[in-house]
Short mmCIF file of C-alpha atoms in Angstrom, two decimals:
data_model
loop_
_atom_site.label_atom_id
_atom_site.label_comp_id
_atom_site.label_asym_id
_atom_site.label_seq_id
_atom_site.Cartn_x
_atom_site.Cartn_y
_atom_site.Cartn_z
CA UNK A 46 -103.87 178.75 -35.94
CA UNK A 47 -102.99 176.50 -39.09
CA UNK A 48 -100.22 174.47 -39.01
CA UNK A 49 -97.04 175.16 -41.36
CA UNK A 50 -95.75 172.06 -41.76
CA UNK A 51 -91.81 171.97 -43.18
CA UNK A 52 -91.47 168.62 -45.14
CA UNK A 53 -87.72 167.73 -45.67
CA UNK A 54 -88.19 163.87 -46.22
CA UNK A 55 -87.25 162.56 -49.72
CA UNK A 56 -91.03 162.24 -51.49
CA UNK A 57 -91.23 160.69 -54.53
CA UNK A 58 -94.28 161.61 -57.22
CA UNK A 59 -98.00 161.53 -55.77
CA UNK A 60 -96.69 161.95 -51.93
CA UNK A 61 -97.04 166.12 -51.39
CA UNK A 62 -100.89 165.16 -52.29
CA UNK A 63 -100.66 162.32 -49.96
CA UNK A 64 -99.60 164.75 -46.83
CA UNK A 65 -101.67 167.59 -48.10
CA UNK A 66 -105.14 165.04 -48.40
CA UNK A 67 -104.16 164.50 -45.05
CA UNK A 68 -103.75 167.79 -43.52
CA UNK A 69 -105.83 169.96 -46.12
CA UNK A 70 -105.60 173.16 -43.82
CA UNK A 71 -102.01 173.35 -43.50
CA UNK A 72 -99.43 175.85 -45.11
CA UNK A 73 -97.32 172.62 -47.03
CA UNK A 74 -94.01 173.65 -47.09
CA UNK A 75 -91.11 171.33 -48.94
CA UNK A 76 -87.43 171.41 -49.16
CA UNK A 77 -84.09 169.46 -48.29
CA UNK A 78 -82.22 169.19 -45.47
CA UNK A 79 -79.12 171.03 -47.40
CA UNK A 80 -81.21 173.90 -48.77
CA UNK A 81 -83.83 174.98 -45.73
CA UNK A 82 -83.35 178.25 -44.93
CA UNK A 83 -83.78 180.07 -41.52
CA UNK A 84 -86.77 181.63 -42.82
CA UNK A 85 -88.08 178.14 -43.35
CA UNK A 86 -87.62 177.02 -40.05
CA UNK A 87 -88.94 179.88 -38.27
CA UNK A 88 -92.07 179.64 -39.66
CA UNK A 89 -92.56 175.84 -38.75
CA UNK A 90 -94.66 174.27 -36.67
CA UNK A 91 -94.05 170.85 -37.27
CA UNK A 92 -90.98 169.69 -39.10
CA UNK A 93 -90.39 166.11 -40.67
CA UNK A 94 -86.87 165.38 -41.95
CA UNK A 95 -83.28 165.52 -41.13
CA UNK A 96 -82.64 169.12 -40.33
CA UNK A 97 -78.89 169.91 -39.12
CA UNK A 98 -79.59 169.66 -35.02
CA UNK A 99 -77.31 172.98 -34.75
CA UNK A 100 -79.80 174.59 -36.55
CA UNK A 101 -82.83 173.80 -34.89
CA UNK A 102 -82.88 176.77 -32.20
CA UNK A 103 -83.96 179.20 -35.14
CA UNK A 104 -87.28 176.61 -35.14
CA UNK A 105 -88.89 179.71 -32.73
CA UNK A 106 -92.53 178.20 -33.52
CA UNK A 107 -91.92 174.61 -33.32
CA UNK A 108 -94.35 172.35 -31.54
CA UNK A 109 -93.44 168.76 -33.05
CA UNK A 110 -90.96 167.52 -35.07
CA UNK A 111 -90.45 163.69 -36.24
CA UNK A 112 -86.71 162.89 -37.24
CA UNK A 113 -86.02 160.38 -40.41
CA UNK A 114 -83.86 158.49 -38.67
CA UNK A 115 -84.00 155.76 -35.72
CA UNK A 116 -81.24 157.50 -33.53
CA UNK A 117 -82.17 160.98 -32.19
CA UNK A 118 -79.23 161.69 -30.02
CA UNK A 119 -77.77 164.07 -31.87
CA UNK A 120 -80.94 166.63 -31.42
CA UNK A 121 -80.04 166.20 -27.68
CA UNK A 122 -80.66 169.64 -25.74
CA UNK A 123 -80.94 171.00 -29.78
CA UNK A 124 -84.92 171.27 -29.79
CA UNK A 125 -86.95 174.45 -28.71
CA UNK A 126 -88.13 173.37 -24.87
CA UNK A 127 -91.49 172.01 -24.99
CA UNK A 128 -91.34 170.60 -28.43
CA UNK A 129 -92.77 167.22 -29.14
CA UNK A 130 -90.05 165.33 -30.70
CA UNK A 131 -90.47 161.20 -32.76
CA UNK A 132 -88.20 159.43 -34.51
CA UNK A 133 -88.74 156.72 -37.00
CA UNK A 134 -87.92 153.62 -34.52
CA UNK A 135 -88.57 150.27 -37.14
CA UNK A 136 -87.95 152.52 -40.27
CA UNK A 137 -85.16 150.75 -41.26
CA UNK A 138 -84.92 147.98 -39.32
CA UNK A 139 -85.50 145.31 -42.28
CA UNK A 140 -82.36 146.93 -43.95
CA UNK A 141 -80.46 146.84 -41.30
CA UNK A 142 -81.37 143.16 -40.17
CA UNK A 143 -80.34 141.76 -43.61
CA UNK A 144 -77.15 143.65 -43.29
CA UNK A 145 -76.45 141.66 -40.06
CA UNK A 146 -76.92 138.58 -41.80
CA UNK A 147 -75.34 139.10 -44.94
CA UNK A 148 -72.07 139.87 -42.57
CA UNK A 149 -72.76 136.92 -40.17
CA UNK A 150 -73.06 134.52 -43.22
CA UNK A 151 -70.06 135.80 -44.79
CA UNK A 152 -67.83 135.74 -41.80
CA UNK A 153 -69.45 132.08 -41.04
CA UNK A 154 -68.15 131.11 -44.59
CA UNK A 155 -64.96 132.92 -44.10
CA UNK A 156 -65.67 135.36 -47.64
CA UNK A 157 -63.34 138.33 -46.76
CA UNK A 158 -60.64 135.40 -46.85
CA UNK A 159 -61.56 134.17 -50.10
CA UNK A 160 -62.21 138.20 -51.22
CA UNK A 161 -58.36 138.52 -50.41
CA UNK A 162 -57.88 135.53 -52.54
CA UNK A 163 -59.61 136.52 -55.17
CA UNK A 164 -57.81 139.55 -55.41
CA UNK A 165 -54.58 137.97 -55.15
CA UNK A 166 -54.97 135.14 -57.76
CA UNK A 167 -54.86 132.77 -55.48
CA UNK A 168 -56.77 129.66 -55.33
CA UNK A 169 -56.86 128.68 -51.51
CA UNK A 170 -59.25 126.45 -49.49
CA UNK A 171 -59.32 128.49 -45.98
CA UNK A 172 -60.61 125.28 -44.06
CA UNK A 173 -63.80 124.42 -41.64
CA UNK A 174 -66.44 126.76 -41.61
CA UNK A 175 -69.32 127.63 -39.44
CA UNK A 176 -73.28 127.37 -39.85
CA UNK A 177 -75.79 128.69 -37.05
CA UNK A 178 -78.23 126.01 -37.22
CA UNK A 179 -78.72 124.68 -34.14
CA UNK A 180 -76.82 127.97 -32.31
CA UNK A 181 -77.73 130.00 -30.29
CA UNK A 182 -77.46 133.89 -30.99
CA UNK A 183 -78.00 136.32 -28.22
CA UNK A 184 -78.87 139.55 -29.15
CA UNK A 185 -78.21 142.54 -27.33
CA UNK A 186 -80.90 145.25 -28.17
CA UNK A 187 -84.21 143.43 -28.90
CA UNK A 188 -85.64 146.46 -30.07
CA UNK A 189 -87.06 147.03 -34.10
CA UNK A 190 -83.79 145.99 -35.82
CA UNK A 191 -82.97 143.37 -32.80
CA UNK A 192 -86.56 141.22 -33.30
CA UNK A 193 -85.70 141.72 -37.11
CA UNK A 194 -82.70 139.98 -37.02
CA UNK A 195 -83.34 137.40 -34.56
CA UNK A 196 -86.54 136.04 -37.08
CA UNK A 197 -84.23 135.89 -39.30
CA UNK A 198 -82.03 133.75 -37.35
CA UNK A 199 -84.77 131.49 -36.43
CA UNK A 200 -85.53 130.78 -39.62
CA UNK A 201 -82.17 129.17 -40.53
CA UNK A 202 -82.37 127.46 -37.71
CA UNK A 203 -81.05 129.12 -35.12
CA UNK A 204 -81.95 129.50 -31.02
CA UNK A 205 -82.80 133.20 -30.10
CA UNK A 206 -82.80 134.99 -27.03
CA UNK A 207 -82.66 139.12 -26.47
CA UNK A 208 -81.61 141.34 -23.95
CA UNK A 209 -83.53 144.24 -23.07
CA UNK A 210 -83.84 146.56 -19.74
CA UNK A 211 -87.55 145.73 -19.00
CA UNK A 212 -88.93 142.43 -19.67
CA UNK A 213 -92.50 142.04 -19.93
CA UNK A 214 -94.08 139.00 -21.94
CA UNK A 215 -92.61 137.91 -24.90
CA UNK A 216 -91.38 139.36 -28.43
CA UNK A 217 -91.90 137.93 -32.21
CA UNK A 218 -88.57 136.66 -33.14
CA UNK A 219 -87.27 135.73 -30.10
CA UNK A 220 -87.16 131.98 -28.02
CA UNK A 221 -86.44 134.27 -24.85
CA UNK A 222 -86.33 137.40 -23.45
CA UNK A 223 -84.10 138.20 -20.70
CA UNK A 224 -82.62 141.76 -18.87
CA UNK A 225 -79.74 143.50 -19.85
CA UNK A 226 -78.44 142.42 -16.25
CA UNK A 227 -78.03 139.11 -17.24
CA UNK A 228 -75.39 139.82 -20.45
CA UNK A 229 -72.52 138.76 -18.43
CA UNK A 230 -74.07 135.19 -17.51
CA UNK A 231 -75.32 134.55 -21.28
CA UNK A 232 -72.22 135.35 -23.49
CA UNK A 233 -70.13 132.38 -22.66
CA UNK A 234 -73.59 130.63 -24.05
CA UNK A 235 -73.82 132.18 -27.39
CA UNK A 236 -72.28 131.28 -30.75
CA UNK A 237 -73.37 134.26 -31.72
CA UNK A 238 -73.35 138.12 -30.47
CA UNK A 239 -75.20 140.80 -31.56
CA UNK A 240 -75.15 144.47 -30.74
CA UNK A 241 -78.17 146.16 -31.53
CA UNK A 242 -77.97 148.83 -29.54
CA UNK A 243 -78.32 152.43 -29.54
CA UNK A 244 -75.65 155.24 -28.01
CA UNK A 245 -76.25 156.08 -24.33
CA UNK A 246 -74.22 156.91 -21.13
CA UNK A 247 -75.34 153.24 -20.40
CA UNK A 248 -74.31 151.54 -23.21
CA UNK A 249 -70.89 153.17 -23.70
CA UNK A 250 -68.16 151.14 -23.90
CA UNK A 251 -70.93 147.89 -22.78
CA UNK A 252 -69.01 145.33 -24.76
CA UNK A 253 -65.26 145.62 -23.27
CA UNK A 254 -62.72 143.40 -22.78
CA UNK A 255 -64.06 141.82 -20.01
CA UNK A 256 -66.95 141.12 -21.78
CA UNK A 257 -65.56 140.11 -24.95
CA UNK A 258 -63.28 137.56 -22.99
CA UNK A 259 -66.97 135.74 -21.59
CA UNK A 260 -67.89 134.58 -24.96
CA UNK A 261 -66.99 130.79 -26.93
CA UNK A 262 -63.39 131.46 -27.96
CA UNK A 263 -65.06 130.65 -31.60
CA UNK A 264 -68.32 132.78 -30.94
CA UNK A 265 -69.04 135.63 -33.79
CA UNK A 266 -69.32 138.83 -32.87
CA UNK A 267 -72.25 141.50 -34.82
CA UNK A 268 -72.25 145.55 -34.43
CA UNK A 269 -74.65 147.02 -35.92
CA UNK A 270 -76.16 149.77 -33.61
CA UNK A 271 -73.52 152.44 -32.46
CA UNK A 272 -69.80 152.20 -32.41
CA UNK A 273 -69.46 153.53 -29.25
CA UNK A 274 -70.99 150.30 -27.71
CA UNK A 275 -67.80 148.22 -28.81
CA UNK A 276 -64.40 148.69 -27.29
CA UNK A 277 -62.61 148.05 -30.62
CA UNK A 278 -59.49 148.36 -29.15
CA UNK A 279 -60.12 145.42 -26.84
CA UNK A 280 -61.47 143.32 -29.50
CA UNK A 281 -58.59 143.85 -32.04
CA UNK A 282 -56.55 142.62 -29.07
CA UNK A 283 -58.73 139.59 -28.49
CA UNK A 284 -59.08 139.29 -32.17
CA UNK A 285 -55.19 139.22 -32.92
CA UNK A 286 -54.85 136.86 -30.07
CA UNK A 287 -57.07 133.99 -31.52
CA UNK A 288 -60.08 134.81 -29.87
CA UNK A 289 -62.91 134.64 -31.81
CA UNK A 290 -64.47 132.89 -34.96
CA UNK A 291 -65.00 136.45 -36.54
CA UNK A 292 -66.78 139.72 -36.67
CA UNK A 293 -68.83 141.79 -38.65
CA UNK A 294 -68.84 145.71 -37.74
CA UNK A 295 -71.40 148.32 -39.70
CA UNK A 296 -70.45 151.13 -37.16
CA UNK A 297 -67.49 152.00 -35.33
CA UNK A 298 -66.32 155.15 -33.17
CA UNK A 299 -65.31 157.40 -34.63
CA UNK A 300 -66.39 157.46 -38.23
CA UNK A 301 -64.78 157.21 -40.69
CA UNK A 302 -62.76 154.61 -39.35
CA UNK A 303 -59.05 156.02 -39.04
CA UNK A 304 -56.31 154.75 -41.33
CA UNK A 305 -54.40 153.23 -38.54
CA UNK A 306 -57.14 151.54 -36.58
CA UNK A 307 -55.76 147.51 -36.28
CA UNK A 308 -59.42 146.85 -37.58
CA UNK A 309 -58.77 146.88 -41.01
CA UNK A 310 -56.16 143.94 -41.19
CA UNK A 311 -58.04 141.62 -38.68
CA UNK A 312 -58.57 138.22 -40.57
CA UNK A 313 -62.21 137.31 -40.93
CA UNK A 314 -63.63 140.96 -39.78
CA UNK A 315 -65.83 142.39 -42.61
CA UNK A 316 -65.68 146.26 -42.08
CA UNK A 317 -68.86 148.41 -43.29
CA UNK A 318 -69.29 152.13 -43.36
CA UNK A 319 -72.69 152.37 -41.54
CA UNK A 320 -74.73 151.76 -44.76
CA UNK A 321 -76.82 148.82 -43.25
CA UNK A 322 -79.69 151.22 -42.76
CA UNK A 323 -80.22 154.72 -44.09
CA UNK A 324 -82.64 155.58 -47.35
CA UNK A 325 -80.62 152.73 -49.65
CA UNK A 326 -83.36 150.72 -49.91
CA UNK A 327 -86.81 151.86 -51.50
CA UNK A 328 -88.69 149.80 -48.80
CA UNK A 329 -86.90 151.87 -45.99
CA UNK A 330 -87.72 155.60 -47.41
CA UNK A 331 -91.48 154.30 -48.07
CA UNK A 332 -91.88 153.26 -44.16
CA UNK A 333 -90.54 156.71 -43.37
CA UNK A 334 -92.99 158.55 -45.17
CA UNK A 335 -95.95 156.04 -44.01
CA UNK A 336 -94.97 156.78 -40.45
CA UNK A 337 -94.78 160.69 -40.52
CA UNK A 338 -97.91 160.27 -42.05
CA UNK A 339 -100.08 157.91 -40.01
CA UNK A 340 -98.44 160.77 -36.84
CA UNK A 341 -99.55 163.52 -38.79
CA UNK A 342 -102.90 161.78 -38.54
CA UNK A 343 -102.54 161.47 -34.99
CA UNK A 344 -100.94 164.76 -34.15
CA UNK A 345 -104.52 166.40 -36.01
CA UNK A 346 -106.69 164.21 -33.81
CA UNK A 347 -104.90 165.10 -30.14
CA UNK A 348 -104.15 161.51 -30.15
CA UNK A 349 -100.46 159.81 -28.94
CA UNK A 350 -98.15 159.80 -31.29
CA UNK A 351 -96.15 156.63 -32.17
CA UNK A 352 -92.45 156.51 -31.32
CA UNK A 353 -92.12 159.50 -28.67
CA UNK A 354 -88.72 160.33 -27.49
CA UNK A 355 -88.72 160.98 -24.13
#
């Protein structure tokens, strides 16, 4: 049987004849995430996109389907049993990386001080600042976005080591790779910390107030994978006690961020709403489409398919 392949990923001009060269034998269908329609879906047999996960139960003839996104959690116990399911793992993983550092090197130059003075019409020098050359910044997550960051790190200067749950040889970006086991012992080390991590029963609530009490009393702190990771209360305690240099924080739990959450008022904490990543940058929504692609290649030819969620 021919495939019927349901394409919700945001193509731009010449890339329908890009999928189609590819798979010349399959029914091409293409819509957007906010418009499929049950019909749609049923008839699929391979799905790329950003379908709602409460929908995908109506996907009756589903046999793969490769999410636009990194994170695939929220598909969990969603798919048809049986269905072969990829994300797009390294997507967006140059966005995000820059994102990190654009917040780091604010926060290291103390800009949402000098924002607030700006708006105020004040002309204030806020005092020392801080430079990661010669630092070292342990990241936690040295997956796609992790490595990303860390090069860039390097290349102002900076020592690197990442944290990951299996170890085996060694990773572009980083001076050292360690296990997750040994957070605890490296965060009084670090100048700066990075959270790179996805959402997980084990990496719930992983950076607490325990933790956050390890690290340098003038160490930075990064969040840039899920909220969940970071007890927020615990920092904003910390935070409002004098612990800490700073912080930069793309995601938080929940989102949006509440009115009321203490976050907003910390000095020198630059708050995002989880635009780091996503299709913002042209670069990002090109990768996407390359990767379904070069899987659709692989998917026709009964070969492994990159980026398997197990």
């Amino acid at each position: 049987m021919s495939e019927c392949i349901l394409n919700l990923l945001p193509l731009k001009e010449g890339e329908r004849e890009e999928f189609e060269a590819i798979a010349p034998d399959a029914l091409h269908i293409y819509a957007r995430s906010s418009t499929v329609t049950p019909e749609q879906l049923a008839a699929a047999t391979v799905i790329f996109g950003w379908p709602r996960p409460e929908t995908m139960r109506g996907a009756v003839k589903l046999k793969w389907f490769q999410t636009m996104w990194a994170g695939t959690d929220e598909y969990a116990g969603k798919l048809p049993e049986g269905v072969l399911f990829t994300s797009s793992s390294g997507s967006n993983s140059r966005s995000v990386a820059e994102h990190m550092l654009t917040g780091l090197m604010a926060v290291c130059r103390r800009l949402p001080a000098y924002l607030d003075s700006q708006r105020s019409h004040r002309w204030k020098d806020e005092g020392p600042m801080k430079t990661i050359f010669g630092g070292t910044v342990l990241v936690v997550g040295a997956g796609h976005v992790g490595g990303d960051f860390a090069k860039l790190c390097q290349g102002l200067g900076a020592r690197t080591i990442g944290l990951k749950r299996t170890v085996s040889g060694s990773a572009e970006g980083f001076d050292q790779l360690r296990p997750m086991d040994e957070l605890d012992a490296l965060l009084p080390q670090a100048d700066v910390v990075a959270l790179a991590l996805p959402h997980s029963p084990q990496t719930a609530g992983l950076m607490d107030g325990r933790r956050i009490a390890l690290m340098k009393d003038d160490a930075i702190l990064i969040s840039a994978g899920r909220g969940s990771v970071l007890n927020q209360e615990a920092l904003a305690a910390a935070m409002g006690g004098g612990k800490l240099w700073g912080a930069a924080l793309d995601v938080t739990s929940p989102e949006p961020l509440p009115p009321d959450s203490p976050l907003w008022d910390l000095p020198n904490l630059l708050l995002t709403p989880h635009v780091a990543g996503g299709m913002r940058l042209e670069l990002t929504r090109r990768r996407c489409v390359e990767m379904a692609q070069e899987n659709l290649r692989r998917y026709l030819a009964g070969e492994k398919l990159v980026n398997l969620v197990q």
